[in-house]
Coordinates of C-alpha atoms and ligand atoms in Angstrom, one line a residue:
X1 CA 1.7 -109.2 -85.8
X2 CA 3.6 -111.2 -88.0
X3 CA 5.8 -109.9 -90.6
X4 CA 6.2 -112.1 -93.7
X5 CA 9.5 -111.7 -95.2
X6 CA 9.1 -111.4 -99.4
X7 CA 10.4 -114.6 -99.6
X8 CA 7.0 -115.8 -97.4
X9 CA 4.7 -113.1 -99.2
X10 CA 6.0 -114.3 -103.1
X11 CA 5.3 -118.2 -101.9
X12 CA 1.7 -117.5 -100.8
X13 CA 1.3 -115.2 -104.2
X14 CA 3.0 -117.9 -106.2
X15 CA 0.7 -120.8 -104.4
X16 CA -2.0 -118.8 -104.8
X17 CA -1.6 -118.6 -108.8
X18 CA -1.0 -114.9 -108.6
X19 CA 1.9 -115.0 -111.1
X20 CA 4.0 -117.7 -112.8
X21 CA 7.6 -117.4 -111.5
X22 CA 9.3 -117.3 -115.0
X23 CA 7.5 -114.0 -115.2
X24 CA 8.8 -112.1 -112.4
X25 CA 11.3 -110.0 -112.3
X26 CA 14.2 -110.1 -109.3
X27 CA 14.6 -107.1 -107.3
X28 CA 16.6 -107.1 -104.1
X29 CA 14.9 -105.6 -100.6
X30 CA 16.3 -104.4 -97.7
X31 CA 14.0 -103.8 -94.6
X32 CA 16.6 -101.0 -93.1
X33 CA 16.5 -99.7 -89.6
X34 CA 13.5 -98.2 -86.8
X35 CA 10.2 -97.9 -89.0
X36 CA 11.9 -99.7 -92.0
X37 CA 10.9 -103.4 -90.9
X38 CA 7.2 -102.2 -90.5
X39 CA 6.8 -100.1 -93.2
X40 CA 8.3 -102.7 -95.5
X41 CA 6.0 -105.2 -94.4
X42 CA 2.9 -103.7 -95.2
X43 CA 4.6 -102.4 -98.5
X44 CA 5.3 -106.0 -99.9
X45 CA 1.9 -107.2 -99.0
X46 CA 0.4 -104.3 -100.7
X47 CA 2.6 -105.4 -104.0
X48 CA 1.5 -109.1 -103.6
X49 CA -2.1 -108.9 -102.8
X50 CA -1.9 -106.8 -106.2
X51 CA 0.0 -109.2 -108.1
X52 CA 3.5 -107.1 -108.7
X53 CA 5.4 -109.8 -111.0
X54 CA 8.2 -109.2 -108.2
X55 CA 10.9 -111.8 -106.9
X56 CA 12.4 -110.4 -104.0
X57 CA 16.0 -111.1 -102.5
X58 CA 16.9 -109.4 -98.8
X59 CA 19.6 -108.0 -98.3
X60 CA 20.7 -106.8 -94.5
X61 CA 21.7 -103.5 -94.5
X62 CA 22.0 -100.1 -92.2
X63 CA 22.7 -99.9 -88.2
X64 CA 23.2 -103.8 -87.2
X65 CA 26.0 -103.8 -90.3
X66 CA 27.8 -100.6 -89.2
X67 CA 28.1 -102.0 -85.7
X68 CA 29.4 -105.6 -87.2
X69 CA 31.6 -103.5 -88.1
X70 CA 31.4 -102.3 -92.5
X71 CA 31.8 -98.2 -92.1
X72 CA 29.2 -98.0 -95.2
X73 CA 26.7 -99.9 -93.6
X74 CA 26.5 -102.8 -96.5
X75 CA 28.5 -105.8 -96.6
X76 CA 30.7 -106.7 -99.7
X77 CA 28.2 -109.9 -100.7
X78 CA 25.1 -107.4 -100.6
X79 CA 26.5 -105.3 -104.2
X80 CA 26.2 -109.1 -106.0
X81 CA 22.2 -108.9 -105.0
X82 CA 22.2 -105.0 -106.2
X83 CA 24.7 -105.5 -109.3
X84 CA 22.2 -108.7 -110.7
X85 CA 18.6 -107.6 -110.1
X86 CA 19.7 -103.9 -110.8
X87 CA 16.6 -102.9 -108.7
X88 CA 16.7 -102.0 -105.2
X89 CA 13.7 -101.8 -102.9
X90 CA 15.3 -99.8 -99.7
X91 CA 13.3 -99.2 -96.6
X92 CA 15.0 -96.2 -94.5
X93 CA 18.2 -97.1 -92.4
X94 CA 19.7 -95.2 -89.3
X95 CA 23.4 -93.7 -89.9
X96 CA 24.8 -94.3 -86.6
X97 CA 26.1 -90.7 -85.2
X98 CA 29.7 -89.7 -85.0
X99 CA 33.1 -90.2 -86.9
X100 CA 33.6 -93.4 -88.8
X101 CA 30.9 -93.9 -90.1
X102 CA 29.7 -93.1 -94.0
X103 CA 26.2 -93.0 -95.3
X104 CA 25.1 -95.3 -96.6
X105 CA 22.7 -93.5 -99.1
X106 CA 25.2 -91.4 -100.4
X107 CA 28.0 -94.3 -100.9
X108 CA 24.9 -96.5 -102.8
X109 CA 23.8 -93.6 -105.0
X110 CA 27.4 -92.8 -105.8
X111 CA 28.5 -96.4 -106.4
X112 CA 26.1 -97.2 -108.4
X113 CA 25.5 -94.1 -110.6
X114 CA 22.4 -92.9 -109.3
X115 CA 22.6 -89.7 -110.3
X116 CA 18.9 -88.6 -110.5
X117 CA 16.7 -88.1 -107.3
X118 CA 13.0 -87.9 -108.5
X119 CA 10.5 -86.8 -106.0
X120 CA 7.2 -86.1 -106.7
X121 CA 5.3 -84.2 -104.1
X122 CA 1.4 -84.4 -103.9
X123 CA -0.9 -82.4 -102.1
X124 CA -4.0 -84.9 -101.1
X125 CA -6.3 -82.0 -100.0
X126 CA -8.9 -82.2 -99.2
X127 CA -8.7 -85.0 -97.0
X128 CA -5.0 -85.0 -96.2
X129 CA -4.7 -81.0 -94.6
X130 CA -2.0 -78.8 -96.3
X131 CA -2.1 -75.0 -96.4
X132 CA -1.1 -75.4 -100.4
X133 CA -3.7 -77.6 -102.0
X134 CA -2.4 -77.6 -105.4
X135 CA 1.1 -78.1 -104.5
X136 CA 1.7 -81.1 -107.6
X137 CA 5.5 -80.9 -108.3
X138 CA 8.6 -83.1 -109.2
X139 CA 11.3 -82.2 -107.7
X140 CA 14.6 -83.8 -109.7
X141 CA 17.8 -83.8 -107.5
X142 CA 21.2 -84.1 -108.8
X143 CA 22.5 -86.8 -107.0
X144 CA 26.4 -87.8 -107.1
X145 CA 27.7 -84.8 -106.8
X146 CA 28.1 -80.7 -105.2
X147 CA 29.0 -81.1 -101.3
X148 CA 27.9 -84.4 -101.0
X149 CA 31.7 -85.7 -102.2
X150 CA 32.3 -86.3 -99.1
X151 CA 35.7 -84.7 -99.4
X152 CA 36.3 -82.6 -96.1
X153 CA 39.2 -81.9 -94.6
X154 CA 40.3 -79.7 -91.5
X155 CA 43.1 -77.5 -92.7
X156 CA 44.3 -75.3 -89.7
X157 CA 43.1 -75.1 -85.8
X158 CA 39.9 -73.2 -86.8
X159 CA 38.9 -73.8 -90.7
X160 CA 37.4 -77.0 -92.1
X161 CA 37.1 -77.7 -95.3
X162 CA 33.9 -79.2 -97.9
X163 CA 35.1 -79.3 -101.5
X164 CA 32.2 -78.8 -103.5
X165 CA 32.5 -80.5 -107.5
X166 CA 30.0 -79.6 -110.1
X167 CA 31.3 -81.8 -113.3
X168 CA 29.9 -80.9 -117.0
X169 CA 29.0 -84.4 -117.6
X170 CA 26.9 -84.5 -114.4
X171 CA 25.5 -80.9 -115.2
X172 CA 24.2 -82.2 -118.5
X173 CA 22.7 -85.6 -117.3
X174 CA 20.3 -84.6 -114.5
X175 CA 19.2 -81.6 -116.6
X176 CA 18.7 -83.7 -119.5
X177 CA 17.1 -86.6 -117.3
X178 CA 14.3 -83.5 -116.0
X179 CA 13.4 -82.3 -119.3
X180 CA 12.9 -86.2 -120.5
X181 CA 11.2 -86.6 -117.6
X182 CA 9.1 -83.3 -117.8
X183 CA 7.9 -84.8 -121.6
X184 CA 7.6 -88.7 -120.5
X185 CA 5.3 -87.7 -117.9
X186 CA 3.3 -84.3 -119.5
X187 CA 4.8 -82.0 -117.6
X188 CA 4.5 -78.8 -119.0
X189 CA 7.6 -76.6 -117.0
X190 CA 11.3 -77.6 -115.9
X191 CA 12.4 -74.8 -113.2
X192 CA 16.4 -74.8 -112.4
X193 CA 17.0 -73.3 -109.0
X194 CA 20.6 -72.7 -108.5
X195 CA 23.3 -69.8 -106.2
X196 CA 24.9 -68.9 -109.4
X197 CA 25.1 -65.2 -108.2
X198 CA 27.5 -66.1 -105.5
X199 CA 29.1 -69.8 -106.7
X200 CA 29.6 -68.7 -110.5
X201 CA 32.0 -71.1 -111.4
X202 CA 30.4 -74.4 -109.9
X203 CA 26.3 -73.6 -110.1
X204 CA 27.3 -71.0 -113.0
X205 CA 28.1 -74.0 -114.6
X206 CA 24.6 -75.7 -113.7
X207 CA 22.9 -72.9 -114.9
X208 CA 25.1 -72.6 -118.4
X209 CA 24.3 -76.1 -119.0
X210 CA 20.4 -76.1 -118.0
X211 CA 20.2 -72.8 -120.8
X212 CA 22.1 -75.0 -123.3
X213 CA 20.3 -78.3 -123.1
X214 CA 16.7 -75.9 -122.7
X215 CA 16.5 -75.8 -126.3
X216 CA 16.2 -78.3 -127.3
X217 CA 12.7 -78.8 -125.5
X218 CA 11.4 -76.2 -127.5
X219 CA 7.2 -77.7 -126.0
X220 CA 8.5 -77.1 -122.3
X221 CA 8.4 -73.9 -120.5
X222 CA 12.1 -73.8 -118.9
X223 CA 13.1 -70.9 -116.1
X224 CA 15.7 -70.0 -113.8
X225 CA 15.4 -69.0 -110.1
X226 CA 18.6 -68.3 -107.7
X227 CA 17.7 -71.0 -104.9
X228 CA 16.9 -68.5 -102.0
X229 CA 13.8 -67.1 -103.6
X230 CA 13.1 -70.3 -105.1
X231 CA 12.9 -71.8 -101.9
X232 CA 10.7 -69.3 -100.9
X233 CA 8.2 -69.0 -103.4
X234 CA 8.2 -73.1 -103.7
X235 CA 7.2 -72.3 -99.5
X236 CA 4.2 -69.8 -100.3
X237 CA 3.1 -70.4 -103.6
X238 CA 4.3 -74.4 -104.7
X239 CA 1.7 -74.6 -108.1
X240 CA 4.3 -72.0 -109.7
X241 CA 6.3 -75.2 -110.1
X242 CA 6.0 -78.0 -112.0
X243 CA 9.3 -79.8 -112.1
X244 CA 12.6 -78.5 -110.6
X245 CA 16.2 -79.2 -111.3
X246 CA 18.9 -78.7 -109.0
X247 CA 22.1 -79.6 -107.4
X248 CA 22.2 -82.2 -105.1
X249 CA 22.2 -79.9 -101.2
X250 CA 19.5 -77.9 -102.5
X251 CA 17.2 -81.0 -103.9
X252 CA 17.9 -81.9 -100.6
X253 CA 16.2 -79.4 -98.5
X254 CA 13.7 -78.4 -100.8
X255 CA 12.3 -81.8 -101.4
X256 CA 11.7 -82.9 -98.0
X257 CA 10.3 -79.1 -97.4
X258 CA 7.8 -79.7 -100.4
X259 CA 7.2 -83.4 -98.9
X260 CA 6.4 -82.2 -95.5
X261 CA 3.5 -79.3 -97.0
X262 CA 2.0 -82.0 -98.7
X263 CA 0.8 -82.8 -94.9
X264 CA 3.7 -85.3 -93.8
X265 CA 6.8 -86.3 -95.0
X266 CA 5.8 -89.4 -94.5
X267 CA 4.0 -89.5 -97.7
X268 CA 6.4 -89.1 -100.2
X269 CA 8.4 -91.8 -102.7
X270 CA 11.5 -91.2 -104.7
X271 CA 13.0 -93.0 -107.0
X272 CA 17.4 -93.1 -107.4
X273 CA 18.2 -93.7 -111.2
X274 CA 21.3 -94.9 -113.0
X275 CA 22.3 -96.0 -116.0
X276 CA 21.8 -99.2 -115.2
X277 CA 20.5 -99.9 -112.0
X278 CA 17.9 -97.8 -110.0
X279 CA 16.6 -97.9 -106.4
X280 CA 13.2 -96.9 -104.7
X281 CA 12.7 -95.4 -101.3
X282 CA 10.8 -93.1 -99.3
X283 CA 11.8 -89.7 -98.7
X284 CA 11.8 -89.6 -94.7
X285 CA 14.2 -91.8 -92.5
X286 CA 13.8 -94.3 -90.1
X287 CA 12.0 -92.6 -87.3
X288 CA 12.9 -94.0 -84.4
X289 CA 10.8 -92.0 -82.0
X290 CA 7.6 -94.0 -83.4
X291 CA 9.6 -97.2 -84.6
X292 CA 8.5 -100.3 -83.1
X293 CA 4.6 -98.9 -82.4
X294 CA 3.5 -100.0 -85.7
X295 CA 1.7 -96.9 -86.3
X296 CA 4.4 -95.7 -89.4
X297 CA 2.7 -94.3 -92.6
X298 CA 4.0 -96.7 -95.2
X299 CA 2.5 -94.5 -97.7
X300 CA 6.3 -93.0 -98.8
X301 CA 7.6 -96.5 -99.3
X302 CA 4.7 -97.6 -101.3
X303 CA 4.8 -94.9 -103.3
X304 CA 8.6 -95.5 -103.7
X305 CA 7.4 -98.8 -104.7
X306 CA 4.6 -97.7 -107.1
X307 CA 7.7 -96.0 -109.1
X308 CA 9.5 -99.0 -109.0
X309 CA 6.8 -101.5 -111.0
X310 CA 6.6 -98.4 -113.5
X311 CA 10.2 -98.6 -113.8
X312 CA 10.2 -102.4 -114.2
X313 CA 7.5 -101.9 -117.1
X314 CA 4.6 -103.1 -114.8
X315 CA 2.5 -100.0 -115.1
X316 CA -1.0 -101.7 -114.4
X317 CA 0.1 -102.7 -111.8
X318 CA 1.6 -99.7 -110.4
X319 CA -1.6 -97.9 -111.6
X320 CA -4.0 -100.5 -109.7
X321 CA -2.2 -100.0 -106.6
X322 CA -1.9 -96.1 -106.5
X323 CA -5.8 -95.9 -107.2
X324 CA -6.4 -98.1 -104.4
X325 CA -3.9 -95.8 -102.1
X326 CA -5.8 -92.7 -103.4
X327 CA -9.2 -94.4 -102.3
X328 CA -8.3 -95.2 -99.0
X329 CA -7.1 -91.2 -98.3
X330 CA -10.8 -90.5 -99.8
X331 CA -12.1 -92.8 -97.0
X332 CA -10.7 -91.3 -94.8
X333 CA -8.4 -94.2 -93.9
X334 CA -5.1 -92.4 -92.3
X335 CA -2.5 -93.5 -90.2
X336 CA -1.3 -91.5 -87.0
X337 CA 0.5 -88.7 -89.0
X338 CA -2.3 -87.6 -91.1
X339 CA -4.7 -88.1 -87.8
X340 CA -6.2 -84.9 -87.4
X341 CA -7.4 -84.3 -91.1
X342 CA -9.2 -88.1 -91.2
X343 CA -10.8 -87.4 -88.3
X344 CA -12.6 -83.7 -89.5
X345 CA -13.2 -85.9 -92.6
X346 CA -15.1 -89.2 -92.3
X347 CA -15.2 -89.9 -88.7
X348 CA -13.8 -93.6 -89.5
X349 CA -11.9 -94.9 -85.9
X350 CA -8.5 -93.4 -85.9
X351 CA -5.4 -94.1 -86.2
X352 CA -5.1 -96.9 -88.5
X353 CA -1.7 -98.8 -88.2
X354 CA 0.8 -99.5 -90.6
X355 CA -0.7 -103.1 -91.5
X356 CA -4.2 -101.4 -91.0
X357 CA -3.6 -99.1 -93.5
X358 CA -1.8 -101.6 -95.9
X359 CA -4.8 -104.1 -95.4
X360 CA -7.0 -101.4 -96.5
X361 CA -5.4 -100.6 -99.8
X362 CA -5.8 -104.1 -100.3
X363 CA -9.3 -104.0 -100.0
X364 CA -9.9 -101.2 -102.4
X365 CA -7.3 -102.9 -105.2
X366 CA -9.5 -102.6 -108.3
X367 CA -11.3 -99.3 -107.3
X368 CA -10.6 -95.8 -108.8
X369 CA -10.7 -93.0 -107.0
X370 CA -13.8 -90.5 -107.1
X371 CA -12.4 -87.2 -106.0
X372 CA -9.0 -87.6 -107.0
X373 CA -7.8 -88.1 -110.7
X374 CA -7.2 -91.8 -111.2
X375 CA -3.6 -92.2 -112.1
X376 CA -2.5 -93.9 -115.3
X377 CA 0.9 -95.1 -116.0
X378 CA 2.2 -95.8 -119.5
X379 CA 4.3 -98.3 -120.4
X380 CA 7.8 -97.8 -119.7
X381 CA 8.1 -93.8 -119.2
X382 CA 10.8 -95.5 -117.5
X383 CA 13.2 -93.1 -117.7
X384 CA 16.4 -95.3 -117.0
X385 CA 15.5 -97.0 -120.8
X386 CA 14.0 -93.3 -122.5
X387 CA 16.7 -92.1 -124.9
X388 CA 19.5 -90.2 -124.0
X389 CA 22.1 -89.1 -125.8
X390 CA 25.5 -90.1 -124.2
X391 CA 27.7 -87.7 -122.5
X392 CA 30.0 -86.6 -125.7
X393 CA 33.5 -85.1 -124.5
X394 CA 33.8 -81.6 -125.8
X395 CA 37.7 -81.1 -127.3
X396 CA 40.1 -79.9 -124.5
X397 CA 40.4 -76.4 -124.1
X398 CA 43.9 -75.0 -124.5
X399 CA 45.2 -74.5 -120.7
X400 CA 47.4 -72.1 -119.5
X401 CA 48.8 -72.2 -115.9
X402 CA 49.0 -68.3 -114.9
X403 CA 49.8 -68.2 -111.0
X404 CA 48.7 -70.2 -107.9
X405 CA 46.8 -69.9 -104.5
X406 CA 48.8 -70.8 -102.0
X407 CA 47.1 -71.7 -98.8
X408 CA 48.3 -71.1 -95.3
X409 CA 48.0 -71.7 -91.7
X410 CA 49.0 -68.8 -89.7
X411 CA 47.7 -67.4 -86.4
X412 CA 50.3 -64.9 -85.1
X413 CA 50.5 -62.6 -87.6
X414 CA 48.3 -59.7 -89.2
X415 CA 47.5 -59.6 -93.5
X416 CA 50.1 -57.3 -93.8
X417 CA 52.9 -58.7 -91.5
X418 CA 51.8 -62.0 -93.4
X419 CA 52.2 -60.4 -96.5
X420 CA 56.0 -59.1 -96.0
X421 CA 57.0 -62.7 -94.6
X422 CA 55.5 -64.1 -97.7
X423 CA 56.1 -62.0 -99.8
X424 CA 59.8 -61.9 -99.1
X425 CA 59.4 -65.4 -100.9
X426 CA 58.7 -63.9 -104.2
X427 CA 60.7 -65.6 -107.0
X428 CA 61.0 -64.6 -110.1
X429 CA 58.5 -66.2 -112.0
X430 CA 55.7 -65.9 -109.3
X431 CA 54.9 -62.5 -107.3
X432 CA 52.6 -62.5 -104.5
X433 CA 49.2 -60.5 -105.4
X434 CA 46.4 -60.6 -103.1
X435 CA 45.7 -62.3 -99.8
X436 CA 42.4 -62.9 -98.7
X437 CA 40.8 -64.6 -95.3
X438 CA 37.7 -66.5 -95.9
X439 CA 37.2 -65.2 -99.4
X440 CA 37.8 -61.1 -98.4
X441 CA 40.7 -59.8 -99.8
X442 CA 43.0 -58.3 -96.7
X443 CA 45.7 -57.4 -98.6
X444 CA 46.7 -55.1 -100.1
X445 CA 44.3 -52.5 -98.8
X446 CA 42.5 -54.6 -96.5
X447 CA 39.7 -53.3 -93.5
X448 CA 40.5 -53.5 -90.2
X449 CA 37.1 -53.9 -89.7
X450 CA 37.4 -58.0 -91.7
X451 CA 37.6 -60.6 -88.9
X452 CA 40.4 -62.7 -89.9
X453 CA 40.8 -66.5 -88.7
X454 CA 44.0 -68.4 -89.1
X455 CA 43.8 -69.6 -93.0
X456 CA 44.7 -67.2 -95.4
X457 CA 44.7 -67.5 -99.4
X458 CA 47.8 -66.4 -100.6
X459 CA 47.7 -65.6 -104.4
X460 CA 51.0 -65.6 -106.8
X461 CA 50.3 -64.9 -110.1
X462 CA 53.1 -64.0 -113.1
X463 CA 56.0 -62.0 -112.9
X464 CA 56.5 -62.4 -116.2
X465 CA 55.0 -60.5 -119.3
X466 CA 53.2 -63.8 -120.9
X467 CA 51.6 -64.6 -117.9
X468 CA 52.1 -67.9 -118.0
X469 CA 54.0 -70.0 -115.6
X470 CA 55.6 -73.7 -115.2
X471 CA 54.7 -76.4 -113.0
X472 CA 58.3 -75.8 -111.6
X473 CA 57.6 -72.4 -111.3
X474 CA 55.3 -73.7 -108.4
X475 CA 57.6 -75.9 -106.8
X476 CA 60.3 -73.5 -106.4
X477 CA 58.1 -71.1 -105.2
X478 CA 56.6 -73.8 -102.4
X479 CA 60.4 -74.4 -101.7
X480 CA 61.1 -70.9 -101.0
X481 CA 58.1 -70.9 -98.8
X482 CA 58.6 -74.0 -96.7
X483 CA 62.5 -72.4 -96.1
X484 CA 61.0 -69.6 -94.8
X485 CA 59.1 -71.7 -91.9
X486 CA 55.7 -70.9 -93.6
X487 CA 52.7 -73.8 -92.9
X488 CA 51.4 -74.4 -96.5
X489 CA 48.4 -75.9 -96.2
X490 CA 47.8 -76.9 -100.1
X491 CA 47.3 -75.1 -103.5
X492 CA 45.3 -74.4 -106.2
X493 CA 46.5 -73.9 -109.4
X494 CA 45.4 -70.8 -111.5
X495 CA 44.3 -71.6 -115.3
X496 CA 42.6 -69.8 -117.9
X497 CA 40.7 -72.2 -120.3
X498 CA 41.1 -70.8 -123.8
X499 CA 42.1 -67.6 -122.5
X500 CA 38.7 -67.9 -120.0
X501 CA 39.6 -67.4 -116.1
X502 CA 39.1 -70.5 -114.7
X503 CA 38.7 -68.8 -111.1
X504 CA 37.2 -66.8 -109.0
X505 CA 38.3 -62.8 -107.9
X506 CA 38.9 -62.5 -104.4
X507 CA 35.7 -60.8 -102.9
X508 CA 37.0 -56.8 -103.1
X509 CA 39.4 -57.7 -105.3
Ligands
LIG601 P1 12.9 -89.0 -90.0 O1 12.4 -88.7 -91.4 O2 13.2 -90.4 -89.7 O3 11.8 -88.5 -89.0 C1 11.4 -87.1 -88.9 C2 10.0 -87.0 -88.3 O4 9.0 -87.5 -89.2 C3 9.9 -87.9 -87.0 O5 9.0 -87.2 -86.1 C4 9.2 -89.1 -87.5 O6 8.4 -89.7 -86.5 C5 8.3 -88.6 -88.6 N1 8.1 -89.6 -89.7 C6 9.1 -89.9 -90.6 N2 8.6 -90.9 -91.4 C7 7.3 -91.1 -90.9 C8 6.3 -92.1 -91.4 N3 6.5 -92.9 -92.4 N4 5.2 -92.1 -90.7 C9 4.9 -91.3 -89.7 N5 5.9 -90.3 -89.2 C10 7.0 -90.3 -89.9 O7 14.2 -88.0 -89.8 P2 15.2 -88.0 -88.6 O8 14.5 -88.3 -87.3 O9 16.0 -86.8 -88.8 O10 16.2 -89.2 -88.9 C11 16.2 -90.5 -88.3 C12 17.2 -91.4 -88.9 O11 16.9 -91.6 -90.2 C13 18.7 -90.8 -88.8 O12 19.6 -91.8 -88.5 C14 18.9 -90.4 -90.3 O13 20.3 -90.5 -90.6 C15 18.1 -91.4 -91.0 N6 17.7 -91.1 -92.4 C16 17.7 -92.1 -93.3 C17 17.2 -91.8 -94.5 C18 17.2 -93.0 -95.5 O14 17.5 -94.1 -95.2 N7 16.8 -92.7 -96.8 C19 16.7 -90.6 -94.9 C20 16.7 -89.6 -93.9 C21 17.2 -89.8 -92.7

């Protein structure tokens, strides 16, 4: 089989009088790694044959870059292509294992400002098998932020570090992006799913932000559920949900666990917006253990795709296409992954392969589905040009420096030996308070019971009656510290933010 590159696919679609080249609109492509190649393939002949107004430009990306060699997986040149057509068609990659190297996903979402992760997850019963038929949900993943930093550090012999950031600004765009999302596309319910009960600062903030911005959708239904349960009701009862919003670790999870009880994960699109640029993909990864066999669903890619001409205000298109994809899954027309259910179904020769299955969408371009509701796409509920009202800066809050956490490395010592040698550097602006382990407060009045490693939050906090401190305060105290042979490992500093805490208790504290 041979696979045309876009370039190939747009010439024969252009020589063909499919679309006059001042129409189209440049997006870039890259075929990525393992399945990518094939599932791409099948994907841009799908978008031809149905005359997407589509110039693409390649660009190389994933595995074969790492090993030339660029720790991101992208050379330098590849950001012109992304930064001009601001439209990225991205087939799945393979993040090469082990130190080194960064992924790829996460450094192109970041770079780019992609901070909304849209995945819509369909069930396709009854000819696609699922145990939750009328699982229909979006699921709307904050994207640049929480964990996925990438800020880790390893601070003593046996504690590593993941800083976790939850900015307002980012709070207030991805929920805002769901409930505009939730009314572009008739969605009736936006569901945030967050661990506020534990994390009260960082998804406290998430949750503050979702209850402010929920008002002003008064025509949406808007809830809250804490992320364990959420996941678990989303598991056993999915048409409670309509779209959910949520940081970036738990969109994660949840979306590919949604994807995957739709009947594969290979059947799932999402869509990466920005400001100004956005890029399309499928949910899953490269697979390697079928890559090469030609037998990959391209169904998640082409749905990716199918976002992308909405996006680039080519909704008929998009509309012709997804029909034509529904119609095949009524035919019973399935690729190795969805086997068993088109076999019980229609008895057509299974499995179809990757091109197979493309050619057949091709074939039914123009048709609407019987069983299924056809889809209809408006023009533009592109979300990346709906209004949104920029990020306005609230004034700063007035900031008061009240004590510091001083971090330490120390292995030989108990909580409260620790605490007389530290202690013993008390100045006089800054009094040692509490120590805890992992979060546990071990001192004073610690357990014996509390398993202790060798990193240990010192806090210092006023000695004085205002309660506030200096800077200097700090560094004295860090000099009196370092004199005294003890490993800091770094600090935190402890502010109140017009007279609000702006940290957390030590756990028994
Ligand atoms: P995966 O999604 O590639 O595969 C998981 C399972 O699902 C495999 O059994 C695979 O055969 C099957 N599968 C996935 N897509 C399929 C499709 N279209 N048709 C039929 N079956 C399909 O996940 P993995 O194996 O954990 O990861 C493989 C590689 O992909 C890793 O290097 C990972 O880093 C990378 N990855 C990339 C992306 C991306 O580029 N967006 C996303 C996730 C994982």
């Amino acid at each position: 089989m041979k696979n045309d590159t876009p370039e190939d696919l747009l010439a024969q679609a252009t020589a063909h009088g499919q679309h006059a080249p001042d129409t189209l609109v440049p997006i870039t492509v890259a075929h990525g790694d393992g399945i990518g190649p094939e599932i791409m393939a099948a994907t841009l002949k799908v978008l031809m044959a149905a005359g997407a107004r589509i110039a693409p430009e390649t660009i190389e990306i994933g595995e074969k870059l790492y090993h030339a060699g660029h720790s991101s997986g992208i050379a330098p040149e590849s950001w012109d292509s992304l930064r001009r057509t601001k439209v990225f068609l991205k087939a799945p990659i393979t993040t090469p294992s082990g130190g080194g190297y960064k992924s790829l996903n996460v450094t192109i979402r970041k770079t780019l400002g992609l901070y909304a992760n849209v995945r819509p997850c369909v069930s396709y019963a009854p000819f696609v098998a699922t145990q939750h038929p009328k699982l229909d949900l979006v699921i709307v993943r904050e994207n640049e932020e929480d964990l996925y930093g990438g800020i880790e550090h390893r601070q003593t012999d046996e504690v590593f570090q993941c800083l976790k950031l939850i900015s307002r600004p980012g709070c207030e765009k991805i929920v805002r992006y769901a409930f505009e999302y939730a009314r572009a596309n008739g969605r009736k319910k936006v569901t945030c799913m967050s661990k506020d009960n534990i994390m009260k600062l960082t998804d406290g903030l998430f949750h503050q932000v979702f209850d402010e911005i929920r008002v002003e959708y008064p025509e949406i239904a808007a809830d809250h559920m804490i992320i364990d349960i959420g996941a678990a009701r989303l598991a056993t009862r999915p048409e409670l949900f309509d779209v959910i919003v949520t940081p970036n670790l738990y969109g994660d999870i949840i979306s590919d666990i949604a994807a995957e009880m739709t009947g594969s994960v290979g059947l799932a699109g999402s869509a990466n917006i920005g400001e100004q640029v956005a890029m399309f993909e499928a949910i899953h990864g490269s697979a390697p253990d079928i890559a090469g066999k030609g037998i990959a669903n391209p169904s998640g890619l082409l749905l990716g795709a199918v976002m992308m001409l909405v996006h680039i205000g080519q909704p008929a298109v998009a509309a012709q296409i997804h029909n034509a994809w529904l119609c095949t899954l009524e035919d019973g027309v399935f690729t190795a992954d969805l086997q068993g259910a088109g076999r019980a179904q229609a008895g057509v020769p299974m499995p179809f392969g990757s091109m197979d299955f493309a050619d057949a969408i091709i074939e039914r371009l123009g048709r609407l589905p019987e069983r299924f509701q056809p889809v209809q796409y408006q023009q533009a509920p592109a979300m990346a040009q709906a209004p949104r009202p920029l990020y306005v800066r609230a004034p700063a809050a007035r900031k008061a420096l009240v004590g510091v956490d001083v971090f330490v490395h120390q292995s030989a010592l108990n909580a409260d030996a620790l605490a007389a040698q530290i202690g013993a550097s008390n100045t006089a602006a800054l009094r040692l308070q509490m120590i805890t382990n992992r979060g546990v407060k071990v001192w004073p009045g610690g357990f014996p019971e509390t398993f202790c490693t060798d990193h240990w939050r010192c806090r210092f906090t006023a000695g004085t009656d205002s309660g506030e401190i200096a800077q200097r305060d700090i560094v004295a105290l860090l000099g009196a510290l370092t004199d005294a042979g003890v490993d800091v490992i770094k600090t935190e500093n402890l502010c109140t933010f017009d007279g609000v805490k702006g940290f957390a208790l030590g756990q028994g504290q």
